[in-house]
Short mmCIF file of C-alpha atoms and ligand atoms in Angstrom, two decimals:
data_model
loop_
_atom_site.label_atom_id
_atom_site.label_comp_id
_atom_site.label_asym_id
_atom_site.label_seq_id
_atom_site.Cartn_x
_atom_site.Cartn_y
_atom_site.Cartn_z
CA MET A 1 0.00 0.00 0.00
CA GLU A 2 1.33 3.39 -0.97
CA LEU A 3 0.73 6.64 0.93
CA LEU A 4 1.05 9.88 -1.04
CA HIS A 5 0.75 13.38 0.39
CA ASP A 6 0.24 15.10 -2.93
CA PRO A 7 -2.86 14.82 -5.14
CA ALA A 8 -0.78 15.39 -8.31
CA ALA A 9 1.39 12.40 -7.41
CA ALA A 10 -1.78 10.40 -6.74
CA GLN A 11 -3.11 11.43 -10.14
CA ALA A 12 0.07 10.10 -11.78
CA TRP A 13 -0.23 6.85 -9.78
CA CYS A 14 -3.84 6.42 -10.96
CA GLU A 15 -2.94 7.19 -14.58
CA ASP A 16 -0.20 4.59 -14.43
CA ALA A 17 -2.58 1.97 -12.97
CA ARG A 18 -5.18 2.72 -15.65
CA SER A 19 -2.56 2.52 -18.42
CA ARG A 20 -1.82 -1.01 -17.20
CA GLY A 21 -5.49 -1.86 -17.70
CA HIS A 22 -6.41 -1.83 -14.01
CA ASP A 23 -9.94 -0.85 -13.04
CA LEU A 24 -9.84 1.74 -10.25
CA GLY A 25 -12.27 1.81 -7.35
CA PHE A 26 -12.27 4.98 -5.26
CA VAL A 27 -13.36 5.67 -1.69
CA PRO A 28 -13.25 9.38 -0.80
CA THR A 29 -13.10 9.99 2.96
CA MET A 30 -12.33 12.63 5.54
CA GLY A 31 -10.35 10.08 7.57
CA ALA A 32 -11.15 8.90 11.11
CA LEU A 33 -11.91 5.63 9.38
CA HIS A 34 -14.37 3.28 11.04
CA GLU A 35 -15.93 -0.03 10.02
CA GLY A 36 -18.35 1.83 7.74
CA HIS A 37 -15.48 3.21 5.64
CA LEU A 38 -13.64 -0.09 5.78
CA SER A 39 -16.69 -1.88 4.38
CA LEU A 40 -16.58 0.51 1.38
CA ILE A 41 -12.86 -0.17 0.89
CA ARG A 42 -13.38 -3.93 1.12
CA ARG A 43 -16.18 -3.79 -1.42
CA SER A 44 -14.09 -1.69 -3.78
CA ALA A 45 -11.18 -4.12 -3.42
CA GLN A 46 -13.51 -6.97 -4.40
CA GLU A 47 -14.87 -5.18 -7.45
CA ASN A 48 -11.75 -3.43 -8.80
CA ALA A 49 -8.16 -4.33 -9.58
CA ARG A 50 -6.90 -1.33 -7.61
CA THR A 51 -8.51 0.63 -4.78
CA VAL A 52 -7.68 4.25 -4.05
CA VAL A 53 -8.70 6.04 -0.83
CA SER A 54 -8.47 9.79 -0.28
CA VAL A 55 -8.20 11.24 3.22
CA PHE A 56 -8.90 14.95 3.27
CA VAL A 57 -10.78 16.93 5.89
CA ASN A 58 -12.33 19.32 3.41
CA PRO A 59 -12.68 22.81 4.91
CA LEU A 60 -15.08 23.83 2.11
CA GLN A 61 -17.89 21.67 3.50
CA PHE A 62 -17.81 22.75 7.14
CA ASP A 63 -20.32 25.40 8.12
CA GLU A 64 -18.95 25.57 11.69
CA ALA A 65 -15.30 26.34 12.41
CA ALA A 66 -15.44 24.38 15.70
CA ASP A 67 -16.65 21.25 13.89
CA PHE A 68 -13.78 21.52 11.39
CA GLU A 69 -11.19 22.14 14.10
CA SER A 70 -12.34 19.24 16.27
CA TYR A 71 -12.61 16.77 13.39
CA PRO A 72 -10.40 13.80 14.34
CA GLN A 73 -7.23 13.48 12.20
CA ASP A 74 -4.65 10.67 12.17
CA LEU A 75 -3.46 10.00 8.62
CA ASP A 76 -0.95 7.25 9.47
CA LYS A 77 -3.56 5.28 11.39
CA ASP A 78 -6.12 5.76 8.60
CA ALA A 79 -3.59 4.67 5.96
CA SER A 80 -2.80 1.53 7.90
CA LEU A 81 -6.49 0.65 8.39
CA ALA A 82 -7.23 1.35 4.72
CA GLY A 83 -4.28 -0.80 3.61
CA ASP A 84 -5.46 -3.70 5.78
CA ALA A 85 -8.93 -3.41 4.23
CA GLY A 86 -7.46 -3.67 0.70
CA ALA A 87 -6.51 -0.14 -0.40
CA ASP A 88 -3.56 0.06 -2.79
CA LEU A 89 -3.15 3.83 -2.58
CA VAL A 90 -4.08 6.31 0.15
CA PHE A 91 -3.59 9.94 -0.69
CA SER A 92 -4.04 13.23 1.00
CA GLY A 93 -3.10 16.81 0.26
CA ARG A 94 -3.62 20.43 1.20
CA LEU A 95 -6.38 22.67 -0.07
CA ASP A 96 -3.86 24.62 -2.18
CA GLN A 97 -2.71 21.38 -3.80
CA PHE A 98 -6.23 20.30 -4.68
CA PHE A 99 -7.00 23.77 -6.06
CA GLU A 100 -3.60 24.82 -7.36
CA GLY A 101 -3.49 28.49 -8.35
CA GLU A 102 -7.14 29.01 -7.42
CA LEU A 103 -6.95 30.17 -3.79
CA ASN A 104 -7.11 33.87 -2.92
CA ALA A 105 -4.61 35.78 -0.76
CA ALA A 106 -6.41 34.57 2.39
CA GLY A 107 -5.86 30.97 1.28
CA GLU A 108 -9.56 30.45 0.55
CA LEU A 109 -11.27 29.17 -2.56
CA PRO A 110 -13.29 32.06 -4.04
CA THR A 111 -17.02 31.31 -3.99
CA GLU A 112 -17.22 31.48 -7.78
CA HIS A 113 -14.99 28.39 -7.90
CA LEU A 114 -17.54 26.41 -5.87
CA ARG A 115 -19.64 23.91 -7.74
CA ASN A 116 -23.42 24.12 -7.83
CA PRO A 117 -24.56 20.96 -6.01
CA GLY A 118 -27.88 20.85 -7.89
CA PRO A 119 -31.45 20.22 -6.75
CA ALA A 120 -30.60 17.33 -4.40
CA ALA A 121 -28.94 19.90 -2.14
CA LEU A 122 -32.21 21.69 -1.45
CA GLY A 123 -33.87 21.22 1.93
CA LEU A 124 -32.86 19.34 5.09
CA GLU A 125 -29.03 19.15 5.24
CA GLY A 126 -28.77 21.81 2.55
CA GLU A 127 -30.97 24.13 4.58
CA HIS A 128 -29.42 23.43 7.98
CA ARG A 129 -25.81 23.49 6.77
CA GLN A 130 -25.52 26.46 4.44
CA GLY A 131 -22.88 25.90 1.80
CA HIS A 132 -22.18 22.33 2.90
CA PHE A 133 -23.17 20.58 -0.32
CA ALA A 134 -21.44 23.14 -2.53
CA GLY A 135 -18.29 22.28 -0.57
CA VAL A 136 -18.91 18.54 -0.91
CA ALA A 137 -19.67 18.75 -4.64
CA THR A 138 -16.59 20.92 -5.25
CA ILE A 139 -14.16 18.54 -3.56
CA VAL A 140 -15.81 15.36 -4.87
CA ALA A 141 -15.69 16.62 -8.47
CA ARG A 142 -12.03 17.54 -7.95
CA LEU A 143 -11.21 14.18 -6.37
CA PHE A 144 -12.94 12.42 -9.26
CA ARG A 145 -10.79 14.44 -11.64
CA PHE A 146 -7.56 13.46 -9.83
CA ALA A 147 -8.36 9.77 -9.42
CA ALA A 148 -10.55 9.28 -12.54
CA PRO A 149 -11.87 5.99 -11.14
CA SER A 150 -14.27 3.54 -12.78
CA ARG A 151 -16.34 3.27 -9.60
CA ALA A 152 -16.71 5.40 -6.47
CA TYR A 153 -18.18 4.18 -3.20
CA PHE A 154 -20.18 6.20 -0.68
CA GLY A 155 -22.19 5.28 2.41
CA ALA A 156 -25.98 5.52 2.56
CA LYS A 157 -25.81 7.21 5.98
CA ASP A 158 -25.20 10.49 4.16
CA TYR A 159 -28.36 10.01 2.13
CA GLN A 160 -28.65 13.46 0.61
CA GLN A 161 -24.90 13.54 -0.10
CA SER A 162 -25.27 10.29 -2.02
CA LEU A 163 -27.71 12.12 -4.34
CA VAL A 164 -25.48 15.19 -4.62
CA VAL A 165 -22.32 13.26 -5.54
CA ARG A 166 -24.01 11.80 -8.60
CA SER A 167 -23.99 15.33 -10.01
CA CYS A 168 -20.17 15.30 -9.79
CA CYS A 169 -19.74 12.64 -12.46
CA ASP A 170 -18.29 13.67 -15.80
CA ASP A 171 -20.40 14.20 -18.92
CA LYS A 172 -20.12 10.48 -19.71
CA GLY A 173 -21.59 9.61 -16.30
CA ARG A 174 -18.26 8.41 -14.88
CA PRO A 175 -17.51 7.17 -12.33
CA ASP A 176 -20.23 4.72 -11.45
CA VAL A 177 -21.44 5.89 -8.03
CA ILE A 178 -22.15 2.95 -5.75
CA ILE A 179 -24.08 3.58 -2.53
CA CYS A 180 -23.42 1.02 0.19
CA PRO A 181 -25.59 0.25 3.25
CA THR A 182 -25.10 2.06 6.54
CA LEU A 183 -23.09 0.07 9.06
CA ARG A 184 -24.48 0.08 12.57
CA GLU A 185 -23.07 -0.71 15.98
CA SER A 186 -24.82 -3.61 17.75
CA SER A 187 -27.01 -1.02 19.54
CA GLY A 188 -28.26 0.16 16.15
CA LEU A 189 -26.31 3.46 16.29
CA ALA A 190 -25.13 4.36 12.78
CA MET A 191 -21.34 4.35 12.57
CA SER A 192 -19.89 7.83 12.23
CA SER A 193 -16.52 9.44 12.84
CA ARG A 194 -18.35 11.88 15.09
CA ASN A 195 -19.44 9.07 17.48
CA LYS A 196 -15.93 9.29 18.96
CA ARG A 197 -16.96 12.61 20.49
CA LEU A 198 -20.00 11.18 22.33
CA ASN A 199 -19.65 10.39 26.03
CA GLY A 200 -21.40 7.39 27.60
CA ALA A 201 -24.68 9.18 28.36
CA GLU A 202 -24.72 10.84 24.92
CA ARG A 203 -24.29 7.46 23.22
CA GLU A 204 -27.47 6.36 25.00
CA HIS A 205 -29.27 9.55 23.98
CA ALA A 206 -28.19 9.06 20.36
CA LEU A 207 -30.21 5.84 20.32
CA HIS A 208 -33.41 7.90 20.33
CA LEU A 209 -32.75 8.44 16.63
CA VAL A 210 -32.63 4.72 16.02
CA VAL A 211 -35.83 4.16 18.00
CA ALA A 212 -37.61 6.83 15.92
CA LEU A 213 -36.50 5.22 12.65
CA ARG A 214 -37.77 1.87 13.95
CA ALA A 215 -41.12 3.47 14.82
CA ALA A 216 -41.46 4.95 11.32
CA HIS A 217 -40.54 1.62 9.79
CA ALA A 218 -43.17 -0.14 11.91
CA ALA A 219 -45.77 2.45 10.84
CA TRP A 220 -44.88 1.85 7.19
CA GLU A 221 -45.21 -1.91 7.72
CA ALA A 222 -48.61 -1.27 9.29
CA GLY A 223 -49.70 0.54 6.13
CA ALA A 224 -48.90 4.25 6.68
CA ARG A 225 -48.11 5.82 3.30
CA ASP A 226 -48.64 9.52 3.98
CA ALA A 227 -45.52 11.63 4.60
CA ALA A 228 -47.20 13.89 7.16
CA GLU A 229 -48.45 10.88 9.12
CA LEU A 230 -45.01 9.25 9.04
CA GLU A 231 -43.35 12.50 10.11
CA GLY A 232 -45.85 12.57 12.99
CA VAL A 233 -44.63 9.12 14.03
CA LEU A 234 -41.01 10.30 14.02
CA ALA A 235 -41.90 13.45 15.99
CA ALA A 236 -43.95 11.54 18.57
CA SER A 237 -41.16 9.04 19.10
CA LEU A 238 -38.57 11.80 19.57
CA ALA A 239 -40.72 14.15 21.66
CA PRO A 240 -39.74 12.84 25.14
CA ALA A 241 -36.02 13.08 24.30
CA VAL A 242 -36.52 16.59 22.92
CA ASP A 243 -38.50 17.62 26.02
CA THR A 244 -35.81 16.41 28.41
CA GLY A 245 -33.09 18.05 26.30
CA GLU A 246 -31.36 14.74 25.64
CA ILE A 247 -31.39 15.61 21.97
CA GLU A 248 -31.84 18.86 20.09
CA LEU A 249 -33.76 17.97 16.96
CA GLU A 250 -32.98 19.75 13.69
CA TYR A 251 -35.34 17.80 11.46
CA ALA A 252 -37.28 14.56 11.28
CA ALA A 253 -38.51 14.27 7.72
CA ILE A 254 -39.89 11.90 5.12
CA ARG A 255 -38.90 12.06 1.47
CA ASP A 256 -39.66 10.07 -1.66
CA PRO A 257 -36.42 8.28 -2.62
CA GLU A 258 -37.54 8.15 -6.25
CA GLN A 259 -37.81 11.92 -6.46
CA TRP A 260 -35.94 14.27 -4.15
CA SER A 261 -37.97 17.29 -3.01
CA ALA A 262 -36.89 20.15 -0.79
CA THR A 263 -40.16 19.88 1.13
CA ARG A 264 -42.45 17.09 2.29
CA PRO A 265 -43.89 15.11 -0.64
CA ASP A 266 -47.68 15.02 -1.11
CA GLY A 267 -49.85 12.04 -1.86
CA ARG A 268 -49.57 8.34 -1.22
CA LEU A 269 -45.96 7.16 -1.19
CA THR A 270 -44.84 3.93 -2.83
CA SER A 271 -41.39 4.18 -1.25
CA ALA A 272 -40.05 6.38 1.52
CA VAL A 273 -36.92 7.38 3.35
CA ALA A 274 -36.96 8.81 6.87
CA LEU A 275 -34.19 11.32 7.57
CA LEU A 276 -33.11 12.70 10.95
CA ALA A 277 -30.61 15.26 12.19
CA ALA A 278 -30.08 16.11 15.83
CA ARG A 279 -27.49 17.42 18.20
CA VAL A 280 -26.54 15.20 21.08
CA GLY A 281 -24.43 17.34 23.40
CA THR A 282 -22.17 19.22 21.00
CA VAL A 283 -22.18 16.48 18.39
CA ARG A 284 -24.40 16.74 15.35
CA LEU A 285 -25.62 13.36 14.14
CA ILE A 286 -27.61 12.34 11.08
CA ASP A 287 -29.26 9.05 10.26
CA ASN A 288 -31.83 7.71 7.82
CA ALA A 289 -33.65 4.57 6.84
CA ARG A 290 -35.55 3.40 3.80
CA LEU A 291 -38.93 2.43 5.19
CA ASP A 292 -39.91 0.23 2.25
CA GLN A 293 -36.81 -1.95 2.34
CA VAL A 294 -35.65 -4.70 4.64
CA PRO A 295 -32.93 -5.02 5.77
CA PHE A 296 -32.04 -1.36 6.08
CA GLY A 297 -28.83 -1.59 8.01
CA VAL A 298 -25.88 -3.90 8.36
CA GLY A 299 -24.02 -4.95 11.47
CA GLY A 300 -26.60 -4.06 14.06
CA VAL A 301 -30.33 -4.11 14.43
CA LEU A 302 -32.26 -1.00 13.58
O1 PAF B 1 -18.65 11.75 3.33
C1 PAF B 1 -17.53 12.31 3.49
O2 PAF B 1 -16.68 11.85 4.26
C2 PAF B 1 -17.22 13.59 2.74
O3 PAF B 1 -18.36 14.38 2.63
C3 PAF B 1 -16.56 13.35 1.37
C4 PAF B 1 -17.50 12.62 0.42
C5 PAF B 1 -15.28 12.55 1.55
C6 PAF B 1 -16.22 14.69 0.73
O4 PAF B 1 -15.32 15.42 1.52
#
């Protein structure tokens, strides 16, 4: 496994691999790798001759300086975990290397260089984290350009992101974007790099999200097909935790996975995804579940 600290060197490595006829699978990450990331790397290693992992805590997608500054970083550990999971190349870099010659005197990327993340960025995460998806789309498109992979792997936990990144493919629709199931701890808690920042009590409180998703799933199984009714189920399940301050809810929403809409869809749904965002202590967590699909998590029970 090779570790490169320069995206241009990584680009050359990828070009060389492609020129030898190797299919490239790509797993973009912000590091702090957990089992969820490793499952993406393992899948890529199964489906591609070479697997490339990027580790870059992208400042463009953070709407809160404190979140960016406290984001866990340990590149050597991440590289070793990625290598064990089957990565052939791990690369990182600085913002000025990813956007060579594009940063202003303050070392920032001018807003006109940001990519429009498209309609999937409207509502929910896009509304609560201003500029987040423009930052994600900008770095993902750039990473795709450096690595030029055949396939790229993302986790379903970032549901809305998984829709946004499809808009970062080139005009031939490359790479193939493959969305992999959310990995869960045995408690049901969705794996996230941010879980590291939860204390014992907060880990318990975070489970309210899982309980709410289960309640919505049960309501769907019992025949509920109306988004407002299903949102009511989520809200009722979360209400006690909100009242006691154990969680601070940002949204509990239902969307039609076949057709993203910024606001709640009308009419009878034939498929549905429940999406949640909440703060537990200082940590902002998101989770989601397809209500019309079973199983909707791997590793733990939802
Ligand atoms: O999901 C993430 O870790 C990030 O949003 C991504 C896709 C690596 C872009 O920085």
